[in-house]
CSV table of C-alpha atoms in Angstrom, one decimal:
chain,number,residue,atom,x,y,z
A,207,MET,CA,2.6,36.5,-76.1
A,208,SER,CA,1.7,40.1,-77.1
A,209,GLU,CA,4.9,40.8,-78.9
A,210,LYS,CA,6.8,38.7,-81.3
A,211,LYS,CA,9.7,36.7,-80.0
A,212,HIS,CA,12.9,37.1,-82.0
A,213,VAL,CA,14.5,33.7,-82.3
A,214,ALA,CA,18.1,32.5,-83.1
A,215,ILE,CA,18.3,28.9,-84.3
A,216,LEU,CA,21.7,27.4,-83.9
A,217,GLY,CA,21.7,24.4,-86.2
A,218,SER,CA,18.7,25.4,-88.4
A,219,THR,CA,19.4,22.8,-91.1
A,220,GLY,CA,19.2,19.8,-88.8
A,221,SER,CA,16.2,17.8,-87.7
A,222,ILE,CA,15.3,20.0,-84.7
A,223,GLY,CA,16.2,23.2,-86.6
A,224,THR,CA,13.9,22.4,-89.5
A,225,GLN,CA,11.0,21.5,-87.2
A,226,THR,CA,11.5,24.7,-85.3
A,227,LEU,CA,11.1,26.6,-88.5
A,228,GLU,CA,7.9,24.7,-89.1
A,229,VAL,CA,6.6,25.8,-85.7
A,230,ILE,CA,7.6,29.4,-86.4
A,231,LYS,CA,6.0,29.4,-89.9
A,232,SER,CA,2.7,28.2,-88.4
A,233,HIS,CA,2.7,31.2,-86.0
A,234,PRO,CA,4.0,34.2,-88.0
A,235,ASP,CA,2.3,36.6,-85.6
A,236,LYS,CA,4.2,35.2,-82.7
A,237,PHE,CA,7.8,34.7,-83.9
A,238,GLU,CA,10.5,36.4,-85.9
A,239,VAL,CA,13.6,34.5,-87.1
A,240,GLU,CA,16.6,36.6,-86.2
A,241,VAL,CA,19.6,34.2,-86.8
A,242,LEU,CA,20.0,31.0,-88.7
A,243,THR,CA,23.2,28.9,-88.5
A,244,ALA,CA,24.5,25.7,-90.2
A,245,GLN,CA,27.7,23.7,-90.1
A,246,ASN,CA,27.9,22.5,-93.7
A,247,ASN,CA,24.5,22.5,-95.4
A,248,ALA,CA,24.9,25.7,-97.3
A,249,ASP,CA,22.1,25.0,-99.8
A,250,LEU,CA,19.4,24.5,-97.2
A,251,LEU,CA,20.7,27.5,-95.1
A,252,ILE,CA,20.4,29.7,-98.2
A,253,GLN,CA,16.9,28.4,-98.9
A,254,GLN,CA,15.8,29.0,-95.2
A,255,ALA,CA,17.4,32.5,-95.3
A,256,LEU,CA,15.5,33.5,-98.4
A,257,GLU,CA,12.2,32.2,-96.9
A,258,PHE,CA,12.5,33.6,-93.4
A,259,ARG,CA,14.7,36.7,-94.0
A,260,PRO,CA,16.7,36.7,-90.8
A,261,ASN,CA,18.9,39.5,-89.7
A,262,CYS,CA,22.0,37.3,-90.3
A,263,VAL,CA,23.2,33.8,-91.0
A,264,VAL,CA,26.3,31.9,-90.0
A,265,ILE,CA,27.9,29.1,-92.0
A,266,VAL,CA,30.4,27.5,-89.6
A,267,ASN,CA,32.4,25.8,-92.3
A,268,GLU,CA,34.2,28.7,-93.9
A,269,LEU,CA,34.7,26.9,-97.2
A,270,HIS,CA,31.0,27.6,-97.9
A,271,TYR,CA,31.1,31.2,-97.0
A,272,GLN,CA,31.4,32.6,-100.5
A,273,LYS,CA,28.6,30.4,-101.8
A,274,VAL,CA,26.2,31.7,-99.1
A,275,LYS,CA,27.4,35.3,-99.5
A,276,ASP,CA,26.8,35.3,-103.2
A,277,ALA,CA,23.4,33.7,-102.9
A,278,LEU,CA,22.2,36.3,-100.4
A,279,LEU,CA,24.0,39.3,-102.0
A,280,HIS,CA,20.7,40.8,-103.3
A,281,THR,CA,19.2,40.7,-99.8
A,282,GLU,CA,19.9,42.7,-96.6
A,283,ILE,CA,20.8,39.5,-94.8
A,284,LYS,CA,24.3,39.6,-93.2
A,285,VAL,CA,26.5,36.6,-93.7
A,286,TYR,CA,29.2,35.4,-91.3
A,287,ALA,CA,31.4,32.3,-91.1
A,288,GLY,CA,33.4,30.3,-88.6
A,289,GLU,CA,33.0,29.2,-85.0
A,290,LYS,CA,33.9,32.6,-83.5
A,291,ALA,CA,31.0,34.2,-85.5
A,292,LEU,CA,28.7,31.4,-84.2
A,293,ALA,CA,29.6,32.3,-80.6
A,294,GLN,CA,29.3,36.1,-81.2
A,295,VAL,CA,25.9,36.3,-83.0
A,296,VAL,CA,24.0,35.0,-80.0
A,297,GLU,CA,25.0,38.2,-78.2
A,298,MET,CA,22.9,40.4,-80.5
A,299,ASP,CA,20.6,42.8,-78.7
A,300,THR,CA,17.7,41.9,-81.0
A,301,ILE,CA,17.6,38.2,-79.9
A,302,ASP,CA,15.0,37.1,-77.3
A,303,VAL,CA,15.6,33.4,-77.2
A,304,VAL,CA,18.4,31.1,-78.5
A,305,LEU,CA,17.4,27.6,-79.6
A,306,THR,CA,20.5,25.5,-79.5
A,307,ALA,CA,20.1,22.5,-81.8
A,308,LEU,CA,23.8,22.0,-82.6
A,309,VAL,CA,25.2,18.4,-82.5
A,310,GLY,CA,27.3,17.4,-79.6
A,311,TYR,CA,30.1,19.3,-77.9
A,312,SER,CA,29.9,22.1,-80.6
A,313,GLY,CA,26.9,23.5,-78.7
A,314,LEU,CA,28.8,24.3,-75.5
A,315,LEU,CA,30.6,27.6,-76.2
A,316,PRO,CA,27.7,29.3,-78.1
A,317,THR,CA,25.3,28.4,-75.3
A,318,ILE,CA,27.7,29.8,-72.7
A,319,LYS,CA,27.9,33.0,-74.7
A,320,ALA,CA,24.1,33.2,-75.0
A,321,VAL,CA,23.6,32.7,-71.3
A,322,GLN,CA,26.2,35.3,-70.4
A,323,ALA,CA,24.4,37.7,-72.8
A,324,GLY,CA,21.2,37.1,-70.8
A,325,LYS,CA,19.3,35.3,-73.6
A,326,GLN,CA,16.6,32.8,-72.7
A,327,ILE,CA,17.6,29.3,-73.9
A,328,ALA,CA,15.6,26.6,-75.6
A,329,LEU,CA,17.9,23.7,-75.2
A,330,ALA,CA,18.0,20.8,-77.7
A,331,ASN,CA,21.7,20.2,-77.3
A,332,LYS,CA,21.9,17.9,-74.3
A,333,GLU,CA,25.6,17.6,-74.5
A,334,THR,CA,26.0,21.2,-73.2
A,335,LEU,CA,24.7,20.2,-69.8
A,336,VAL,CA,26.4,16.8,-70.0
A,337,VAL,CA,29.8,18.4,-70.6
A,338,ALA,CA,29.6,21.3,-68.2
A,339,GLY,CA,26.3,21.1,-66.3
A,340,GLU,CA,27.5,22.7,-63.1
A,341,LEU,CA,29.1,25.6,-64.9
A,342,ILE,CA,26.0,26.2,-67.2
A,343,THR,CA,23.5,26.1,-64.4
A,344,GLN,CA,25.6,28.5,-62.3
A,345,LEU,CA,25.9,31.0,-65.2
A,346,ALA,CA,22.1,30.7,-65.8
A,347,ARG,CA,21.4,31.6,-62.2
A,348,GLU,CA,23.9,34.5,-62.2
A,349,ASN,CA,22.4,36.0,-65.4
A,350,GLY,CA,18.7,35.4,-64.7
A,351,VAL,CA,18.4,33.0,-67.6
A,352,ASN,CA,15.8,30.3,-67.9
A,353,ILE,CA,16.7,27.1,-69.7
A,354,TYR,CA,13.7,25.5,-71.4
A,355,PRO,CA,14.2,21.8,-72.4
A,356,VAL,CA,13.4,20.8,-76.0
A,357,ASP,CA,14.2,17.1,-75.6
A,358,SER,CA,10.8,15.3,-75.5
A,359,GLU,CA,11.7,13.5,-72.2
A,360,HIS,CA,12.8,16.7,-70.4
A,361,SER,CA,10.0,18.7,-71.8
A,362,ALA,CA,7.6,16.1,-70.4
A,363,ILE,CA,9.2,16.4,-67.0
A,364,PHE,CA,9.0,20.2,-67.2
A,365,GLN,CA,5.4,20.1,-68.2
A,366,CYS,CA,4.6,17.7,-65.3
A,367,LEU,CA,6.3,20.1,-62.9
A,368,VAL,CA,4.2,23.1,-63.9
A,369,GLY,CA,2.3,24.0,-60.7
A,370,GLU,CA,4.5,21.6,-58.7
A,371,PHE,CA,7.8,23.4,-58.4
A,372,HIS,CA,7.3,23.7,-54.6
A,373,ASN,CA,6.8,20.0,-54.2
A,374,PRO,CA,9.9,17.8,-53.9
A,375,ILE,CA,10.5,15.0,-56.4
A,376,GLU,CA,10.7,11.5,-55.1
A,377,LYS,CA,11.6,9.9,-58.5
A,378,LEU,CA,12.1,11.2,-62.0
A,379,ILE,CA,11.4,8.5,-64.6
A,380,LEU,CA,12.8,8.9,-68.1
A,381,THR,CA,11.2,6.7,-70.8
A,382,ALA,CA,13.2,5.1,-73.6
A,383,SER,CA,11.9,3.4,-76.8
A,384,GLY,CA,14.7,0.8,-76.6
A,385,GLY,CA,15.8,1.7,-80.1
A,386,PRO,CA,16.0,-0.7,-83.0
A,387,PHE,CA,17.8,-3.4,-81.1
A,388,ARG,CA,15.6,-3.8,-78.0
A,389,GLY,CA,15.6,-7.4,-76.9
A,390,LYS,CA,18.7,-8.3,-79.0
A,391,THR,CA,21.6,-10.2,-77.5
A,392,ARG,CA,25.3,-9.2,-77.4
A,393,GLU,CA,26.0,-11.9,-79.9
A,394,PHE,CA,23.5,-10.3,-82.4
A,395,LEU,CA,24.9,-6.8,-81.7
A,396,LYS,CA,28.5,-7.9,-82.6
A,397,TYR,CA,27.5,-7.9,-86.3
A,398,VAL,CA,25.0,-5.1,-86.7
A,399,THR,CA,25.6,-2.5,-89.4
A,400,LYS,CA,25.3,1.3,-89.2
A,401,GLU,CA,22.4,1.0,-91.7
A,402,GLN,CA,20.5,-1.2,-89.1
A,403,ALA,CA,21.4,1.1,-86.3
A,404,LEU,CA,20.2,4.2,-88.1
A,405,LYS,CA,16.6,2.8,-88.4
A,406,HIS,CA,14.9,4.1,-85.3
A,407,PRO,CA,11.4,2.6,-84.7
A,408,ASN,CA,9.6,5.8,-83.6
A,409,TRP,CA,11.7,9.0,-84.2
A,410,ASP,CA,13.2,10.7,-87.2
A,411,MET,CA,16.5,12.2,-86.0
A,412,GLY,CA,20.1,12.9,-87.2
A,413,ALA,CA,22.7,10.2,-87.5
A,414,LYS,CA,24.6,10.8,-84.3
A,415,ILE,CA,21.5,10.9,-82.0
A,416,THR,CA,20.0,7.9,-83.7
A,417,ILE,CA,23.2,5.8,-83.0
A,418,ASP,CA,23.1,7.1,-79.4
A,419,SER,CA,19.5,5.9,-79.1
A,420,ALA,CA,20.4,2.5,-80.5
A,421,SER,CA,23.2,2.1,-77.9
A,422,LEU,CA,21.2,3.7,-75.1
A,423,MET,CA,23.9,6.4,-74.7
A,424,ASN,CA,21.3,9.0,-75.6
A,425,LYS,CA,19.3,7.9,-72.5
A,426,GLY,CA,22.5,8.1,-70.4
A,427,LEU,CA,23.2,11.6,-71.6
A,428,GLU,CA,19.6,12.5,-70.8
A,429,VAL,CA,20.0,11.2,-67.3
A,430,ILE,CA,23.0,13.6,-66.8
A,431,GLU,CA,21.0,16.5,-68.4
A,432,ALA,CA,18.0,15.8,-66.1
A,433,LYS,CA,20.2,16.0,-63.0
A,434,TRP,CA,21.2,19.6,-63.9
A,435,LEU,CA,17.9,20.8,-65.4
A,436,PHE,CA,15.8,19.6,-62.4
A,437,GLY,CA,18.3,19.6,-59.6
A,438,VAL,CA,18.0,16.0,-58.5
A,439,SER,CA,20.6,13.4,-57.7
A,440,GLN,CA,21.2,10.4,-59.9
A,441,GLU,CA,19.7,8.2,-57.2
A,442,LYS,CA,16.3,9.8,-57.9
A,443,ILE,CA,16.5,9.2,-61.7
A,444,GLU,CA,15.2,6.0,-63.2
A,445,VAL,CA,15.0,4.8,-66.8
A,446,ILE,CA,12.2,2.6,-68.1
A,447,VAL,CA,11.8,1.2,-71.6
A,448,HIS,CA,8.5,2.1,-73.2
A,449,PRO,CA,8.5,0.9,-76.8
A,450,GLN,CA,5.5,2.8,-78.0
A,451,SER,CA,7.0,6.3,-77.2
A,452,ILE,CA,3.7,7.7,-76.1
A,453,ILE,CA,4.5,8.5,-72.5
A,454,HIS,CA,7.4,10.8,-72.8
A,455,SER,CA,8.4,10.8,-69.1
A,456,LEU,CA,7.0,10.8,-65.6
A,457,ILE,CA,7.4,12.2,-62.2
A,458,GLN,CA,6.6,10.6,-58.9
A,459,PHE,CA,6.0,12.8,-55.9
A,460,GLU,CA,6.5,12.1,-52.2
A,461,ASP,CA,2.9,11.2,-51.7
A,462,GLY,CA,3.3,8.4,-54.3
A,463,SER,CA,1.3,10.1,-57.0
A,464,ILE,CA,2.7,10.0,-60.5
A,465,LYS,CA,2.3,12.6,-63.3
A,466,ALA,CA,3.0,11.7,-67.0
A,467,GLN,CA,3.0,13.6,-70.2
A,468,LEU,CA,1.6,11.7,-73.3
A,469,GLY,CA,1.4,12.4,-77.0
A,470,LEU,CA,2.5,11.1,-80.4
A,471,PRO,CA,6.2,11.1,-81.1
A,472,ASP,CA,6.4,14.6,-82.6
A,473,MET,CA,9.3,16.9,-81.7
A,474,ARG,CA,7.3,20.0,-82.8
A,475,ILE,CA,5.2,19.8,-79.6
A,476,PRO,CA,8.2,20.2,-77.1
A,477,ILE,CA,9.8,22.7,-79.5
A,478,GLN,CA,6.7,24.9,-79.5
A,479,PHE,CA,6.2,24.6,-75.7
A,480,ALA,CA,9.8,25.7,-75.1
A,481,LEU,CA,9.3,28.7,-77.3
A,482,THR,CA,5.9,29.7,-75.9
A,483,TYR,CA,6.0,28.8,-72.2
A,484,PRO,CA,3.9,29.5,-70.1
A,485,GLU,CA,1.4,29.7,-73.0
A,486,ARG,CA,0.2,26.8,-75.2
A,487,LEU,CA,-0.5,27.9,-78.7
A,488,LYS,CA,-3.1,26.1,-80.9
A,489,ALA,CA,-1.4,23.7,-83.3
A,490,ASP,CA,-2.6,21.3,-86.0
A,491,PHE,CA,-0.2,18.5,-85.0
A,492,PRO,CA,-1.7,15.0,-85.2
A,493,ARG,CA,-3.7,14.0,-82.1
A,494,PHE,CA,-3.2,10.8,-80.0
A,495,ASP,CA,-6.0,8.3,-80.3
A,496,PHE,CA,-6.3,5.9,-77.3
A,497,ALA,CA,-8.2,3.4,-79.4
A,498,LYS,CA,-5.2,3.0,-81.7
A,499,TYR,CA,-3.0,2.1,-78.7
A,500,PRO,CA,-4.9,-0.4,-76.6
A,501,SER,CA,-1.7,-1.5,-74.9
A,502,LEU,CA,1.2,0.6,-73.5
A,503,THR,CA,4.0,-1.5,-72.2
A,504,PHE,CA,7.1,-1.1,-70.0
A,505,GLU,CA,10.2,-3.0,-69.2
A,506,GLN,CA,13.6,-2.6,-67.5
A,507,PRO,CA,16.5,-1.6,-69.7
A,508,ASP,CA,19.0,-4.3,-70.4
A,509,VAL,CA,22.1,-2.6,-69.1
A,510,ASP,CA,24.3,-5.7,-69.4
A,511,THR,CA,23.8,-5.7,-73.1
A,512,PHE,CA,23.6,-2.0,-73.5
A,513,ARG,CA,26.4,-0.9,-71.2
A,514,ASN,CA,26.4,2.8,-72.2
A,515,LEU,CA,23.5,3.6,-69.8
A,516,ASN,CA,25.5,2.2,-66.8
A,517,LEU,CA,28.6,4.1,-67.9
A,518,ALA,CA,26.6,7.3,-67.9
A,519,PHE,CA,25.3,6.6,-64.4
A,520,GLN,CA,28.9,5.9,-63.3
A,521,ALA,CA,30.1,9.2,-64.8
A,522,ILE,CA,27.5,11.3,-63.1
A,523,LYS,CA,28.1,9.6,-59.8
A,524,GLN,CA,31.9,10.3,-60.1
A,525,GLY,CA,31.1,13.9,-61.1
A,526,GLY,CA,33.7,16.5,-62.0
A,527,ASN,CA,34.8,16.2,-65.6
A,528,ALA,CA,33.8,12.5,-65.9
A,529,PRO,CA,30.6,13.3,-68.0
A,530,CYS,CA,32.8,15.5,-70.2
A,531,ILE,CA,35.1,12.5,-70.8
A,532,LEU,CA,32.2,10.2,-71.4
A,533,ASN,CA,30.7,12.6,-74.0
A,534,ALA,CA,34.0,13.2,-75.9
A,535,ALA,CA,34.7,9.4,-76.1
A,536,ASN,CA,31.2,8.7,-77.2
A,537,GLU,CA,31.3,11.3,-80.0
A,538,VAL,CA,34.6,9.9,-81.3
A,539,ALA,CA,33.4,6.3,-81.0
A,540,VAL,CA,30.1,7.0,-82.8
A,541,ALA,CA,31.9,8.7,-85.7
A,542,ALA,CA,34.2,5.7,-86.0
A,543,PHE,CA,31.2,3.3,-86.0
A,544,LEU,CA,29.6,5.4,-88.8
A,545,ARG,CA,32.9,5.2,-90.8
A,546,ASP,CA,32.7,1.3,-90.3
A,547,GLU,CA,36.0,1.4,-88.4
A,548,ILE,CA,34.7,-0.3,-85.2
A,549,GLY,CA,31.8,-2.6,-84.3
A,550,PHE,CA,28.6,-1.6,-82.4
A,551,LEU,CA,29.7,-3.1,-79.1
A,552,GLU,CA,33.2,-1.6,-79.3
A,553,MET,CA,31.8,1.8,-78.7
A,554,SER,CA,31.1,1.0,-75.1
A,555,ASP,CA,34.5,-0.6,-74.7
A,556,LEU,CA,36.2,2.6,-76.0
A,557,ILE,CA,34.2,4.8,-73.7
A,558,GLU,CA,35.0,2.8,-70.6
A,559,GLU,CA,38.7,2.6,-71.4
A,560,THR,CA,38.8,6.4,-72.1
A,561,LEU,CA,37.2,7.0,-68.7
A,562,GLN,CA,39.8,4.9,-67.1
A,563,LYS,CA,42.8,6.5,-68.9
A,564,SER,CA,41.7,10.2,-68.7
A,565,CYS,CA,42.7,12.6,-66.0
A,566,PHE,CA,40.0,13.3,-63.5
A,567,ILE,CA,39.3,16.8,-62.2
A,568,GLU,CA,36.8,17.2,-59.4
A,569,HIS,CA,35.8,20.9,-59.9
A,570,PRO,CA,36.9,21.9,-63.5
A,571,ASN,CA,36.6,25.4,-64.9
A,572,LEU,CA,35.8,26.2,-68.5
A,573,GLU,CA,39.4,25.9,-69.7
A,574,GLU,CA,39.7,22.5,-68.0
A,575,TYR,CA,36.5,21.3,-69.6
A,576,ILE,CA,37.8,22.3,-73.0
A,577,GLU,CA,41.2,20.6,-72.3
A,578,THR,CA,39.4,17.5,-71.0
A,579,ASP,CA,37.3,17.3,-74.2
A,580,LYS,CA,40.5,17.6,-76.3
A,581,MET,CA,42.6,15.1,-74.5
A,582,SER,CA,39.7,12.5,-74.2
A,583,ARG,CA,39.2,12.6,-77.9
A,584,ILE,CA,42.9,12.0,-78.5
A,585,ILE,CA,42.9,9.0,-76.1
A,586,THR,CA,39.8,7.5,-77.8
A,587,GLU,CA,41.3,8.1,-81.3
A,588,GLN,CA,44.5,6.4,-80.2
A,589,LEU,CA,42.5,3.4,-78.8
A,590,ILE,CA,40.7,3.1,-82.1
A,591,LYS,CA,44.0,3.1,-84.1
A,592,SER,CA,45.3,0.4,-81.8
A,593,LYS,CA,42.3,-1.8,-82.6
A,594,VAL,CA,42.2,-1.3,-86.4
């Protein structure tokens, strides 16, 4: 990396965004922050802007525009607001790589715009490929864009594939921690609270992804993402529960050999690798000590209790807009659970019913993906109202 990479961080105030800035701060000779964006956290966005001095910032919630504008008035930082601005700034000529760390469906359109503008993508927003994987991968090919995975599991697979891209994959194995409710029964899960579900045993993440991890939907979304990132069918993707979260994922090749990527649970490692590939920059992250982990264990996921994983496999097998329906229903269901409107197990019920009631499209275009997302959310909301 002889020249600095100019980075746009979409979702800079979230967990991935703040850790990305830690990585950039530790390598000031390698990176320049070009764009920072936030949905609502104006205070932190202002703080980040004053420290990193990007070309511009975007506050998506326009109610906070004046606050951000006034705070940065004495600087040369340009301030924009709204979803249209978010989708437009990624096209700036000065950007080399766009790190998408937005939550859920909101990452789709900005990522599409960035790909169409020929920007390299560091992808932390798995929902983009879940919703429209076929479209995104086609656009990436047409525009010569590489998509570098930031999720720890997909980064692990990518790292295992370096030097092996010419060798067919026999099996791709995603690891899951099992979340805070590993080993619990459906009877127990009927009464869990959002406070319990938000306590992940190994990772510090945002509320939505933490709930997804507790319900195993996050792993289901990762299965769909893996299909598109690595070009394998769902039959070649396996999920194994690994409570220690040290092995981040594995690949089995046709000769039976397996490669695994190991390390402490620290998202800064995959973030840095996505930004610096094919180089590995020196970092002072904590090192894994084998002596402190005398036992690494594995078990099959309980898909009867945690039905979301099976629902994701069903959606990817059906194809078309089914994963888009799955994602929309899940986002609405998780939000309702966080508002204490439904129980933990009801999330899976709502997702399954929405999949059944929604209109299936085998080969959707972008407009049909957008309409699918909209209508699926309406169906799920109506189902919630009927249950309350």
